[in-house]
Amino acid sequence: FQADGSGMYTLQALWTMARSQLKVTVIIAANSKYQILKLEQAKQNLPLKGTAASELTGLGKPEIDWVHLATGMGVEAVSVDTAEGLVKQLRHGLTLDEPFLIQANF
């Protein structure tokens, strides 16, 4: 389980999973922001609102498509928008003998 901001730091791990055919199911919480940077801003008493703060911590321009990123690295992937969809795809992923990524958009 990893959020999309921190996932951007470790994207190459998907390629390693595919190359090694690891039996791993990855869930990406696609919240479209670098939450860790927001926490650091708060610690430093920096403004959390406004255009500059939003652009620094936002991942929405352009939107990150984890399904395409994963498939480009050789990992099967799906996108879900509900908890029920997540449960269904997680069950599926856990049956596979290869890596699988779920982009959770909620």
PDB file of C-alpha atoms in Angstrom:
ATOM      1  CA  PHE A   1       0.000   0.000   0.000  1.00  0.00           C
ATOM      2  CA  GLN A   2       1.398   3.352  -1.031  1.00  0.00           C
ATOM      3  CA  ALA A   3       0.039   6.772  -1.885  1.00  0.00           C
ATOM      4  CA  ASP A   4       0.683   8.215  -5.323  1.00  0.00           C
ATOM      5  CA  GLY A   5       3.067  10.941  -4.186  1.00  0.00           C
ATOM      6  CA  SER A   6       5.501   8.575  -2.509  1.00  0.00           C
ATOM      7  CA  GLY A   7       4.877   6.060  -5.285  1.00  0.00           C
ATOM      8  CA  MET A   8       6.459   8.476  -7.726  1.00  0.00           C
ATOM      9  CA  TYR A   9       9.743   8.047  -5.837  1.00  0.00           C
ATOM     10  CA  THR A  10       9.701   4.254  -6.324  1.00  0.00           C
ATOM     11  CA  LEU A  11       8.086   3.779  -9.730  1.00  0.00           C
ATOM     12  CA  GLN A  12      10.975   1.608 -10.932  1.00  0.00           C
ATOM     13  CA  ALA A  13       9.984  -1.042  -8.380  1.00  0.00           C
ATOM     14  CA  LEU A  14       7.137  -2.017 -10.729  1.00  0.00           C
ATOM     15  CA  TRP A  15       9.648  -2.985 -13.398  1.00  0.00           C
ATOM     16  CA  THR A  16      11.607  -5.060 -10.872  1.00  0.00           C
ATOM     17  CA  MET A  17       8.404  -6.832  -9.796  1.00  0.00           C
ATOM     18  CA  ALA A  18       7.593  -7.673 -13.409  1.00  0.00           C
ATOM     19  CA  ARG A  19      11.109  -8.753 -14.284  1.00  0.00           C
ATOM     20  CA  SER A  20      11.314 -11.029 -11.251  1.00  0.00           C
ATOM     21  CA  GLN A  21       7.671 -12.183 -11.607  1.00  0.00           C
ATOM     22  CA  LEU A  22       7.049 -11.380  -7.949  1.00  0.00           C
ATOM     23  CA  LYS A  23       3.743 -12.405  -6.466  1.00  0.00           C
ATOM     24  CA  VAL A  24       2.923  -8.909  -5.178  1.00  0.00           C
ATOM     25  CA  THR A  25      -0.292  -6.925  -5.183  1.00  0.00           C
ATOM     26  CA  VAL A  26       0.248  -3.178  -4.910  1.00  0.00           C
ATOM     27  CA  ILE A  27      -2.466  -0.696  -3.924  1.00  0.00           C
ATOM     28  CA  ILE A  28      -1.881   2.930  -4.884  1.00  0.00           C
ATOM     29  CA  ALA A  29      -4.009   5.462  -2.999  1.00  0.00           C
ATOM     30  CA  ALA A  30      -4.481   8.002  -5.777  1.00  0.00           C
ATOM     31  CA  ASN A  31      -5.152  11.171  -3.801  1.00  0.00           C
ATOM     32  CA  SER A  32      -3.276  13.379  -6.296  1.00  0.00           C
ATOM     33  CA  LYS A  33      -0.977  15.048  -3.776  1.00  0.00           C
ATOM     34  CA  TYR A  34       2.363  14.837  -2.062  1.00  0.00           C
ATOM     35  CA  GLN A  35       0.965  14.579   1.458  1.00  0.00           C
ATOM     36  CA  ILE A  36       4.446  14.366   2.986  1.00  0.00           C
ATOM     37  CA  LEU A  37       5.241  17.801   1.567  1.00  0.00           C
ATOM     38  CA  LYS A  38       2.068  19.186   3.142  1.00  0.00           C
ATOM     39  CA  LEU A  39       3.205  17.809   6.502  1.00  0.00           C
ATOM     40  CA  GLU A  40       6.631  19.376   6.064  1.00  0.00           C
ATOM     41  CA  GLN A  41       5.033  22.711   5.119  1.00  0.00           C
ATOM     42  CA  ALA A  42       3.017  22.618   8.324  1.00  0.00           C
ATOM     43  CA  LYS A  43       6.109  21.801  10.418  1.00  0.00           C
ATOM     44  CA  GLN A  44       7.879  24.824   8.943  1.00  0.00           C
ATOM     45  CA  ASN A  45       4.818  27.065   9.440  1.00  0.00           C
ATOM     46  CA  LEU A  46       4.618  27.681   5.698  1.00  0.00           C
ATOM     47  CA  PRO A  47       1.330  28.596   4.026  1.00  0.00           C
ATOM     48  CA  LEU A  48      -0.798  25.527   3.224  1.00  0.00           C
ATOM     49  CA  LYS A  49      -3.226  27.372   0.974  1.00  0.00           C
ATOM     50  CA  GLY A  50      -2.778  29.353  -2.185  1.00  0.00           C
ATOM     51  CA  THR A  51      -1.582  28.718  -5.707  1.00  0.00           C
ATOM     52  CA  ALA A  52       2.095  28.157  -4.853  1.00  0.00           C
ATOM     53  CA  ALA A  53       1.316  25.680  -2.077  1.00  0.00           C
ATOM     54  CA  SER A  54      -1.168  23.797  -4.252  1.00  0.00           C
ATOM     55  CA  GLU A  55       1.234  23.569  -7.168  1.00  0.00           C
ATOM     56  CA  LEU A  56       4.052  22.380  -4.912  1.00  0.00           C
ATOM     57  CA  THR A  57       2.047  19.546  -3.348  1.00  0.00           C
ATOM     58  CA  GLY A  58      -0.482  18.715  -6.057  1.00  0.00           C
ATOM     59  CA  LEU A  59      -0.132  15.877  -8.554  1.00  0.00           C
ATOM     60  CA  GLY A  60      -3.080  16.820 -10.745  1.00  0.00           C
ATOM     61  CA  LYS A  61      -1.437  18.604 -13.668  1.00  0.00           C
ATOM     62  CA  PRO A  62      -1.233  16.195 -15.434  1.00  0.00           C
ATOM     63  CA  GLU A  63      -3.109  13.425 -13.627  1.00  0.00           C
ATOM     64  CA  ILE A  64      -0.961  10.370 -12.930  1.00  0.00           C
ATOM     65  CA  ASP A  65      -2.358   7.257 -14.589  1.00  0.00           C
ATOM     66  CA  TRP A  66      -0.979   4.384 -12.537  1.00  0.00           C
ATOM     67  CA  VAL A  67      -2.677   1.780 -14.723  1.00  0.00           C
ATOM     68  CA  HIS A  68      -0.729   2.953 -17.767  1.00  0.00           C
ATOM     69  CA  LEU A  69       2.492   3.374 -15.803  1.00  0.00           C
ATOM     70  CA  ALA A  70       2.200  -0.160 -14.400  1.00  0.00           C
ATOM     71  CA  THR A  71       1.327  -1.792 -17.710  1.00  0.00           C
ATOM     72  CA  GLY A  72       4.222   0.060 -19.310  1.00  0.00           C
ATOM     73  CA  MET A  73       6.473  -1.621 -16.751  1.00  0.00           C
ATOM     74  CA  GLY A  74       4.939  -5.042 -17.444  1.00  0.00           C
ATOM     75  CA  VAL A  75       2.542  -5.169 -14.495  1.00  0.00           C
ATOM     76  CA  GLU A  76      -1.172  -5.920 -14.912  1.00  0.00           C
ATOM     77  CA  ALA A  77      -3.211  -3.101 -13.383  1.00  0.00           C
ATOM     78  CA  VAL A  78      -6.754  -1.853 -12.783  1.00  0.00           C
ATOM     79  CA  SER A  79      -8.401   1.285 -11.445  1.00  0.00           C
ATOM     80  CA  VAL A  80     -11.216   1.226  -8.868  1.00  0.00           C
ATOM     81  CA  ASP A  81     -13.494   3.945  -7.529  1.00  0.00           C
ATOM     82  CA  THR A  82     -15.246   2.170  -4.642  1.00  0.00           C
ATOM     83  CA  ALA A  83     -14.353   0.106  -1.592  1.00  0.00           C
ATOM     84  CA  GLU A  84     -16.300  -2.791  -3.080  1.00  0.00           C
ATOM     85  CA  GLY A  85     -14.260  -2.582  -6.273  1.00  0.00           C
ATOM     86  CA  LEU A  86     -11.070  -2.531  -4.221  1.00  0.00           C
ATOM     87  CA  VAL A  87     -12.061  -5.665  -2.309  1.00  0.00           C
ATOM     88  CA  LYS A  88     -12.955  -7.471  -5.538  1.00  0.00           C
ATOM     89  CA  GLN A  89      -9.694  -6.568  -7.253  1.00  0.00           C
ATOM     90  CA  LEU A  90      -7.617  -7.276  -4.151  1.00  0.00           C
ATOM     91  CA  ARG A  91      -9.082 -10.773  -3.993  1.00  0.00           C
ATOM     92  CA  HIS A  92      -8.229 -11.211  -7.673  1.00  0.00           C
ATOM     93  CA  GLY A  93      -4.693  -9.905  -7.250  1.00  0.00           C
ATOM     94  CA  LEU A  94      -3.987 -12.247  -4.377  1.00  0.00           C
ATOM     95  CA  THR A  95      -4.755 -15.238  -6.628  1.00  0.00           C
ATOM     96  CA  LEU A  96      -2.158 -14.260  -9.236  1.00  0.00           C
ATOM     97  CA  ASP A  97       1.363 -15.614  -9.553  1.00  0.00           C
ATOM     98  CA  GLU A  98       2.619 -12.305 -10.902  1.00  0.00           C
ATOM     99  CA  PRO A  99       2.561  -8.636  -9.839  1.00  0.00           C
ATOM    100  CA  PHE A 100      -0.714  -6.717  -9.906  1.00  0.00           C
ATOM    101  CA  LEU A 101      -1.457  -3.044  -9.217  1.00  0.00           C
ATOM    102  CA  ILE A 102      -4.716  -1.484  -8.069  1.00  0.00           C
ATOM    103  CA  GLN A 103      -5.183   2.282  -8.403  1.00  0.00           C
ATOM    104  CA  ALA A 104      -7.686   3.261  -5.687  1.00  0.00           C
ATOM    105  CA  ASN A 105      -9.338   6.573  -6.593  1.00  0.00           C
ATOM    106  CA  PHE A 106     -11.003   7.434  -3.308  1.00  0.00           C
TER     107      PHE A 106
END
